[in-house]
Structures are given as C-alpha cells and as structure tokens.
Amino acid sequence: MAVRDVLRMGHPVLRERAKPVEQFGTPELRALLQDMQDTMAHKNGAGLAAPQIGVSQRIVIFGVDHNPRYPDAEEVPFTVLVNPKITMLTRDVEEDWEGCLSVPGMRGIVPRYTKLRYSGFDIEGNPIERVADGFHARVVQHECDHLDGILYPQRMTDLSRFGFIEEMFPGEEIRDD
Ligand code: NI
C-alpha cells in the first residue's frame, strides 16, 4: 500500500494539461493505479486524478459507496477511466456543493451539467462507455477537469459561496475532499 501526498491548489502540476496514456496494462500503470486507489481510500475521497499525486497523465478514478453517515449521497460505481472523453447530453445545469482533496477543508457551490456520456478505457485498455446523471455526472466533470488543469473554484460563479467547512457547517461531519 502506498498512500501518496496529494498536491494542493497552487502546485504547477495541477494547472497542466495532462498527457494521454499510450501504453496500457504496463506494470508502471498498474502500480500508479494502486497508489491512486490507496490514496483515495486513505483520504476517503470520492475521486482522484493522477495529477493530484504529481503524475501528469490522463487517468482518473472515482466511486462512492453507500455510506450510512451520508444516507442521501448517491452511489457511484467505482470506476477507473483512462483518456476520458465527455459529451454533454443536456444544457441543463445544477448547482451543488463540491470539495476536492487538493483544496482541503473547503467547499464551494459549483454549477455542473446534469447529464453526460463518458467514454475511455480501463487500465488494461478495455473500452468503457456510460451515460451518467446527477451526482455521478458531477463527479466525472470534476475529475476530468483535473486533467485539463482546472480546479473547481475556477468553475464557480459566486465566490461568496466558497469557504471553510468548519466555518460554514459548524458541528457537521463532512468529508474533507
Ligand atoms: Ni478534485
């Protein structure tokens, strides 16, 4: 198990456009994926992009299990997505709170498209294609933004709804990602 340090907003790697993966199924890629999974699990994150651990490649992972502490949170199947492509399937946008392991302790209201199709590959190069809506679609947009050097505060339209969890939601247990 290798939990890696997560880079925080301001680190130059988080602003880069990450490079496509060209070789699938290599030992290096499998080791990187394992580190990403270990890091996401350790931080109890909903998703993680390779640039967040300093690797500027187009790889994201995400997934949310049912958690009795957050009974309203929608489940998202655990997914590894390499070289993702997103097609928006609506112009409808919904606002909701987001956090990010690279912006620890904070939350902001972010508008996101409500329905999309995503495609890409798993770590072995098998194709993946899915339609997602709601929270699942939000997570995909957030994680894929990381591959283009975009963090969620850059998607916000009202910075008065951006702040520290402890100040905005005192006494509530909220995941720090
Ligand atoms: Ni993030």
PDB file of C-alpha atoms and ligand atoms in Angstrom:
ATOM      1  CA  MET A   1       0.000   0.000   0.000  1.00  0.00           C
ATOM      2  CA  ALA A   2       1.348   3.394  -0.948  1.00  0.00           C
ATOM      3  CA  VAL A   3      -0.567   6.437   0.119  1.00  0.00           C
ATOM      4  CA  ARG A   4       0.881   9.373  -1.783  1.00  0.00           C
ATOM      5  CA  ASP A   5       0.878  13.046  -0.875  1.00  0.00           C
ATOM      6  CA  VAL A   6      -1.911  14.976  -2.576  1.00  0.00           C
ATOM      7  CA  LEU A   7      -0.788  18.211  -4.213  1.00  0.00           C
ATOM      8  CA  ARG A   8      -2.719  21.294  -3.179  1.00  0.00           C
ATOM      9  CA  MET A   9      -4.110  24.166  -5.205  1.00  0.00           C
ATOM     10  CA  GLY A  10      -1.228  26.334  -6.382  1.00  0.00           C
ATOM     11  CA  HIS A  11       1.094  23.466  -7.338  1.00  0.00           C
ATOM     12  CA  PRO A  12       2.010  23.905 -11.028  1.00  0.00           C
ATOM     13  CA  VAL A  13       1.272  20.252 -11.945  1.00  0.00           C
ATOM     14  CA  LEU A  14      -2.399  20.856 -11.058  1.00  0.00           C
ATOM     15  CA  ARG A  15      -2.566  23.556 -13.728  1.00  0.00           C
ATOM     16  CA  GLU A  16      -1.082  21.455 -16.550  1.00  0.00           C
ATOM     17  CA  ARG A  17      -2.948  19.673 -19.320  1.00  0.00           C
ATOM     18  CA  ALA A  18      -2.135  16.022 -18.602  1.00  0.00           C
ATOM     19  CA  LYS A  19      -0.793  13.728 -21.349  1.00  0.00           C
ATOM     20  CA  PRO A  20      -2.729  10.786 -22.795  1.00  0.00           C
ATOM     21  CA  VAL A  21      -1.700   7.287 -21.745  1.00  0.00           C
ATOM     22  CA  GLU A  22      -0.209   5.466 -24.739  1.00  0.00           C
ATOM     23  CA  GLN A  23       0.621   2.043 -23.292  1.00  0.00           C
ATOM     24  CA  PHE A  24      -1.963   0.094 -21.339  1.00  0.00           C
ATOM     25  CA  GLY A  25      -1.503  -2.804 -18.943  1.00  0.00           C
ATOM     26  CA  THR A  26       2.091  -1.994 -18.013  1.00  0.00           C
ATOM     27  CA  PRO A  27       3.464  -2.706 -14.526  1.00  0.00           C
ATOM     28  CA  GLU A  28       4.069   1.050 -14.106  1.00  0.00           C
ATOM     29  CA  LEU A  29       0.450   1.861 -14.899  1.00  0.00           C
ATOM     30  CA  ARG A  30      -0.842  -0.845 -12.537  1.00  0.00           C
ATOM     31  CA  ALA A  31       1.409   0.447  -9.745  1.00  0.00           C
ATOM     32  CA  LEU A  32       0.207   4.008 -10.342  1.00  0.00           C
ATOM     33  CA  LEU A  33      -3.426   2.879 -10.200  1.00  0.00           C
ATOM     34  CA  GLN A  34      -2.776   1.032  -6.936  1.00  0.00           C
ATOM     35  CA  ASP A  35      -1.255   4.181  -5.419  1.00  0.00           C
ATOM     36  CA  MET A  36      -4.225   6.233  -6.618  1.00  0.00           C
ATOM     37  CA  GLN A  37      -6.683   3.763  -5.070  1.00  0.00           C
ATOM     38  CA  ASP A  38      -4.739   3.622  -1.799  1.00  0.00           C
ATOM     39  CA  THR A  39      -4.554   7.410  -1.619  1.00  0.00           C
ATOM     40  CA  MET A  40      -8.252   7.906  -2.400  1.00  0.00           C
ATOM     41  CA  ALA A  41      -9.272   5.274   0.166  1.00  0.00           C
ATOM     42  CA  HIS A  42      -6.972   6.712   2.836  1.00  0.00           C
ATOM     43  CA  LYS A  43      -8.388  10.214   2.335  1.00  0.00           C
ATOM     44  CA  ASN A  44     -11.953   8.906   1.996  1.00  0.00           C
ATOM     45  CA  GLY A  45     -12.269  10.756  -1.307  1.00  0.00           C
ATOM     46  CA  ALA A  46     -14.994  10.429  -3.923  1.00  0.00           C
ATOM     47  CA  GLY A  47     -12.441  10.607  -6.712  1.00  0.00           C
ATOM     48  CA  LEU A  48      -8.826  11.267  -7.588  1.00  0.00           C
ATOM     49  CA  ALA A  49      -6.976  12.302 -10.730  1.00  0.00           C
ATOM     50  CA  ALA A  50      -3.360  11.265 -11.414  1.00  0.00           C
ATOM     51  CA  PRO A  51      -2.095  14.881 -11.495  1.00  0.00           C
ATOM     52  CA  GLN A  52      -3.189  15.226  -7.858  1.00  0.00           C
ATOM     53  CA  ILE A  53      -0.378  12.838  -6.905  1.00  0.00           C
ATOM     54  CA  GLY A  54       2.040  14.554  -9.266  1.00  0.00           C
ATOM     55  CA  VAL A  55       1.596  12.340 -12.349  1.00  0.00           C
ATOM     56  CA  SER A  56       0.520  14.380 -15.364  1.00  0.00           C
ATOM     57  CA  GLN A  57      -1.322  11.603 -17.208  1.00  0.00           C
ATOM     58  CA  ARG A  58      -4.972  11.335 -18.222  1.00  0.00           C
ATOM     59  CA  ILE A  59      -6.167   8.896 -15.552  1.00  0.00           C
ATOM     60  CA  VAL A  60      -8.989   9.392 -13.059  1.00  0.00           C
ATOM     61  CA  ILE A  61     -10.673   7.131 -10.538  1.00  0.00           C
ATOM     62  CA  PHE A  62     -13.941   7.739  -8.718  1.00  0.00           C
ATOM     63  CA  GLY A  63     -16.618   5.917  -6.780  1.00  0.00           C
ATOM     64  CA  VAL A  64     -18.908   6.409  -3.819  1.00  0.00           C
ATOM     65  CA  ASP A  65     -20.233   3.518  -1.730  1.00  0.00           C
ATOM     66  CA  HIS A  66     -23.426   3.778   0.202  1.00  0.00           C
ATOM     67  CA  ASN A  67     -22.429   5.334   3.498  1.00  0.00           C
ATOM     68  CA  PRO A  68     -24.845   5.337   6.435  1.00  0.00           C
ATOM     69  CA  ARG A  69     -23.314   8.635   7.567  1.00  0.00           C
ATOM     70  CA  TYR A  70     -24.442  10.211   4.285  1.00  0.00           C
ATOM     71  CA  PRO A  71     -27.724   8.457   3.547  1.00  0.00           C
ATOM     72  CA  ASP A  72     -28.664  10.995   0.873  1.00  0.00           C
ATOM     73  CA  ALA A  73     -25.422  10.664  -1.082  1.00  0.00           C
ATOM     74  CA  GLU A  74     -25.957   8.882  -4.391  1.00  0.00           C
ATOM     75  CA  GLU A  75     -23.840   5.812  -5.019  1.00  0.00           C
ATOM     76  CA  VAL A  76     -21.378   5.946  -7.881  1.00  0.00           C
ATOM     77  CA  PRO A  77     -19.783   2.716  -9.167  1.00  0.00           C
ATOM     78  CA  PHE A  78     -16.029   2.517  -8.627  1.00  0.00           C
ATOM     79  CA  THR A  79     -14.515   3.386 -11.996  1.00  0.00           C
ATOM     80  CA  VAL A  80     -11.035   3.691 -13.467  1.00  0.00           C
ATOM     81  CA  LEU A  81     -11.060   5.903 -16.525  1.00  0.00           C
ATOM     82  CA  VAL A  82      -8.042   6.432 -18.776  1.00  0.00           C
ATOM     83  CA  ASN A  83      -8.000   9.013 -21.593  1.00  0.00           C
ATOM     84  CA  PRO A  84     -11.608  10.031 -20.871  1.00  0.00           C
ATOM     85  CA  LYS A  85     -13.895  11.844 -23.276  1.00  0.00           C
ATOM     86  CA  ILE A  86     -17.085  13.576 -22.142  1.00  0.00           C
ATOM     87  CA  THR A  87     -20.102  14.520 -24.258  1.00  0.00           C
ATOM     88  CA  MET A  88     -22.711  16.672 -22.524  1.00  0.00           C
ATOM     89  CA  LEU A  89     -26.236  15.366 -23.165  1.00  0.00           C
ATOM     90  CA  THR A  90     -28.077  18.435 -21.896  1.00  0.00           C
ATOM     91  CA  ARG A  91     -27.639  22.148 -21.447  1.00  0.00           C
ATOM     92  CA  ASP A  92     -29.262  21.909 -18.010  1.00  0.00           C
ATOM     93  CA  VAL A  93     -27.011  22.928 -15.178  1.00  0.00           C
ATOM     94  CA  GLU A  94     -27.425  22.229 -11.479  1.00  0.00           C
ATOM     95  CA  GLU A  95     -25.607  23.862  -8.571  1.00  0.00           C
ATOM     96  CA  ASP A  96     -24.315  21.861  -5.625  1.00  0.00           C
ATOM     97  CA  TRP A  97     -21.511  21.778  -3.096  1.00  0.00           C
ATOM     98  CA  GLU A  98     -18.145  20.333  -4.108  1.00  0.00           C
ATOM     99  CA  GLY A  99     -14.901  19.698  -2.359  1.00  0.00           C
ATOM    100  CA  CYS A 100     -11.514  18.458  -3.521  1.00  0.00           C
ATOM    101  CA  LEU A 101      -8.579  16.719  -1.858  1.00  0.00           C
ATOM    102  CA  SER A 102      -6.381  19.418  -3.449  1.00  0.00           C
ATOM    103  CA  VAL A 103      -8.429  22.156  -1.750  1.00  0.00           C
ATOM    104  CA  PRO A 104      -8.610  20.590   1.726  1.00  0.00           C
ATOM    105  CA  GLY A 105     -11.101  21.771   4.307  1.00  0.00           C
ATOM    106  CA  MET A 106     -13.124  23.853   1.872  1.00  0.00           C
ATOM    107  CA  ARG A 107     -16.408  23.662  -0.027  1.00  0.00           C
ATOM    108  CA  GLY A 108     -17.950  25.668  -2.812  1.00  0.00           C
ATOM    109  CA  ILE A 109     -21.120  25.776  -4.894  1.00  0.00           C
ATOM    110  CA  VAL A 110     -20.321  24.672  -8.440  1.00  0.00           C
ATOM    111  CA  PRO A 111     -22.631  24.608 -11.478  1.00  0.00           C
ATOM    112  CA  ARG A 112     -22.337  21.374 -13.495  1.00  0.00           C
ATOM    113  CA  TYR A 113     -24.186  19.819 -16.430  1.00  0.00           C
ATOM    114  CA  THR A 114     -26.744  17.295 -15.228  1.00  0.00           C
ATOM    115  CA  LYS A 115     -26.317  14.571 -17.849  1.00  0.00           C
ATOM    116  CA  LEU A 116     -23.420  13.351 -19.968  1.00  0.00           C
ATOM    117  CA  ARG A 117     -21.898  10.408 -21.754  1.00  0.00           C
ATOM    118  CA  TYR A 118     -18.344   9.443 -20.855  1.00  0.00           C
ATOM    119  CA  SER A 119     -16.011   7.037 -22.546  1.00  0.00           C
ATOM    120  CA  GLY A 120     -12.434   5.943 -22.142  1.00  0.00           C
ATOM    121  CA  PHE A 121     -10.510   2.836 -21.187  1.00  0.00           C
ATOM    122  CA  ASP A 122      -9.694   0.833 -18.122  1.00  0.00           C
ATOM    123  CA  ILE A 123      -6.083   0.257 -17.125  1.00  0.00           C
ATOM    124  CA  GLU A 124      -5.785  -2.763 -19.453  1.00  0.00           C
ATOM    125  CA  GLY A 125      -7.138  -0.848 -22.440  1.00  0.00           C
ATOM    126  CA  ASN A 126     -10.687  -2.242 -22.439  1.00  0.00           C
ATOM    127  CA  PRO A 127     -13.170   0.392 -23.601  1.00  0.00           C
ATOM    128  CA  ILE A 128     -15.725   1.892 -21.202  1.00  0.00           C
ATOM    129  CA  GLU A 129     -18.771   3.906 -22.177  1.00  0.00           C
ATOM    130  CA  ARG A 130     -21.543   5.096 -19.868  1.00  0.00           C
ATOM    131  CA  VAL A 131     -24.302   7.632 -19.525  1.00  0.00           C
ATOM    132  CA  ALA A 132     -24.405   9.368 -16.141  1.00  0.00           C
ATOM    133  CA  ASP A 133     -26.558  11.981 -14.480  1.00  0.00           C
ATOM    134  CA  GLY A 134     -26.833  13.776 -11.156  1.00  0.00           C
ATOM    135  CA  PHE A 135     -24.012  13.308  -8.679  1.00  0.00           C
ATOM    136  CA  HIS A 136     -22.307  10.703 -10.899  1.00  0.00           C
ATOM    137  CA  ALA A 137     -22.148  13.249 -13.754  1.00  0.00           C
ATOM    138  CA  ARG A 138     -20.852  15.900 -11.343  1.00  0.00           C
ATOM    139  CA  VAL A 139     -18.015  13.662 -10.121  1.00  0.00           C
ATOM    140  CA  VAL A 140     -16.987  12.826 -13.696  1.00  0.00           C
ATOM    141  CA  GLN A 141     -16.854  16.526 -14.666  1.00  0.00           C
ATOM    142  CA  HIS A 142     -14.869  17.391 -11.534  1.00  0.00           C
ATOM    143  CA  GLU A 143     -12.305  14.614 -12.042  1.00  0.00           C
ATOM    144  CA  CYS A 144     -11.884  15.155 -15.788  1.00  0.00           C
ATOM    145  CA  ASP A 145     -11.374  18.894 -15.189  1.00  0.00           C
ATOM    146  CA  HIS A 146      -8.250  17.956 -13.212  1.00  0.00           C
ATOM    147  CA  LEU A 147      -6.778  16.546 -16.452  1.00  0.00           C
ATOM    148  CA  ASP A 148      -7.130  19.952 -18.093  1.00  0.00           C
ATOM    149  CA  GLY A 149      -5.595  21.833 -15.184  1.00  0.00           C
ATOM    150  CA  ILE A 150      -8.921  23.065 -13.796  1.00  0.00           C
ATOM    151  CA  LEU A 151      -9.889  23.003 -10.108  1.00  0.00           C
ATOM    152  CA  TYR A 152     -13.500  23.506  -9.009  1.00  0.00           C
ATOM    153  CA  PRO A 153     -13.049  27.100  -7.716  1.00  0.00           C
ATOM    154  CA  GLN A 154     -12.352  28.031 -11.359  1.00  0.00           C
ATOM    155  CA  ARG A 155     -15.854  26.753 -12.248  1.00  0.00           C
ATOM    156  CA  MET A 156     -17.594  28.768  -9.538  1.00  0.00           C
ATOM    157  CA  THR A 157     -19.772  31.735 -10.440  1.00  0.00           C
ATOM    158  CA  ASP A 158     -20.302  33.127  -6.914  1.00  0.00           C
ATOM    159  CA  LEU A 159     -17.265  33.156  -4.641  1.00  0.00           C
ATOM    160  CA  SER A 160     -19.416  34.241  -1.685  1.00  0.00           C
ATOM    161  CA  ARG A 161     -20.434  30.565  -1.585  1.00  0.00           C
ATOM    162  CA  PHE A 162     -16.847  29.344  -1.174  1.00  0.00           C
ATOM    163  CA  GLY A 163     -15.384  28.783   2.274  1.00  0.00           C
ATOM    164  CA  PHE A 164     -14.029  26.575   5.007  1.00  0.00           C
ATOM    165  CA  ILE A 165     -16.189  23.607   6.030  1.00  0.00           C
ATOM    166  CA  GLU A 166     -15.690  24.315   9.740  1.00  0.00           C
ATOM    167  CA  GLU A 167     -16.962  27.888   9.337  1.00  0.00           C
ATOM    168  CA  MET A 168     -19.880  27.145   7.021  1.00  0.00           C
ATOM    169  CA  PHE A 169     -21.105  23.885   8.568  1.00  0.00           C
ATOM    170  CA  PRO A 170     -20.061  24.044  12.258  1.00  0.00           C
ATOM    171  CA  GLY A 171     -20.504  20.766  14.084  1.00  0.00           C
ATOM    172  CA  GLU A 172     -21.413  18.764  10.994  1.00  0.00           C
ATOM    173  CA  GLU A 173     -19.408  15.755   9.927  1.00  0.00           C
ATOM    174  CA  ILE A 174     -18.460  16.435   6.331  1.00  0.00           C
ATOM    175  CA  ARG A 175     -15.910  14.544   4.334  1.00  0.00           C
ATOM    176  CA  ASP A 176     -12.758  16.506   3.680  1.00  0.00           C
ATOM    177  CA  ASP A 177     -12.468  16.134  -0.071  1.00  0.00           C
TER     178      ASP A 177
HETATM  179 NI    NI B   1     -10.633  17.246  -7.052  1.00  0.00          NI
END
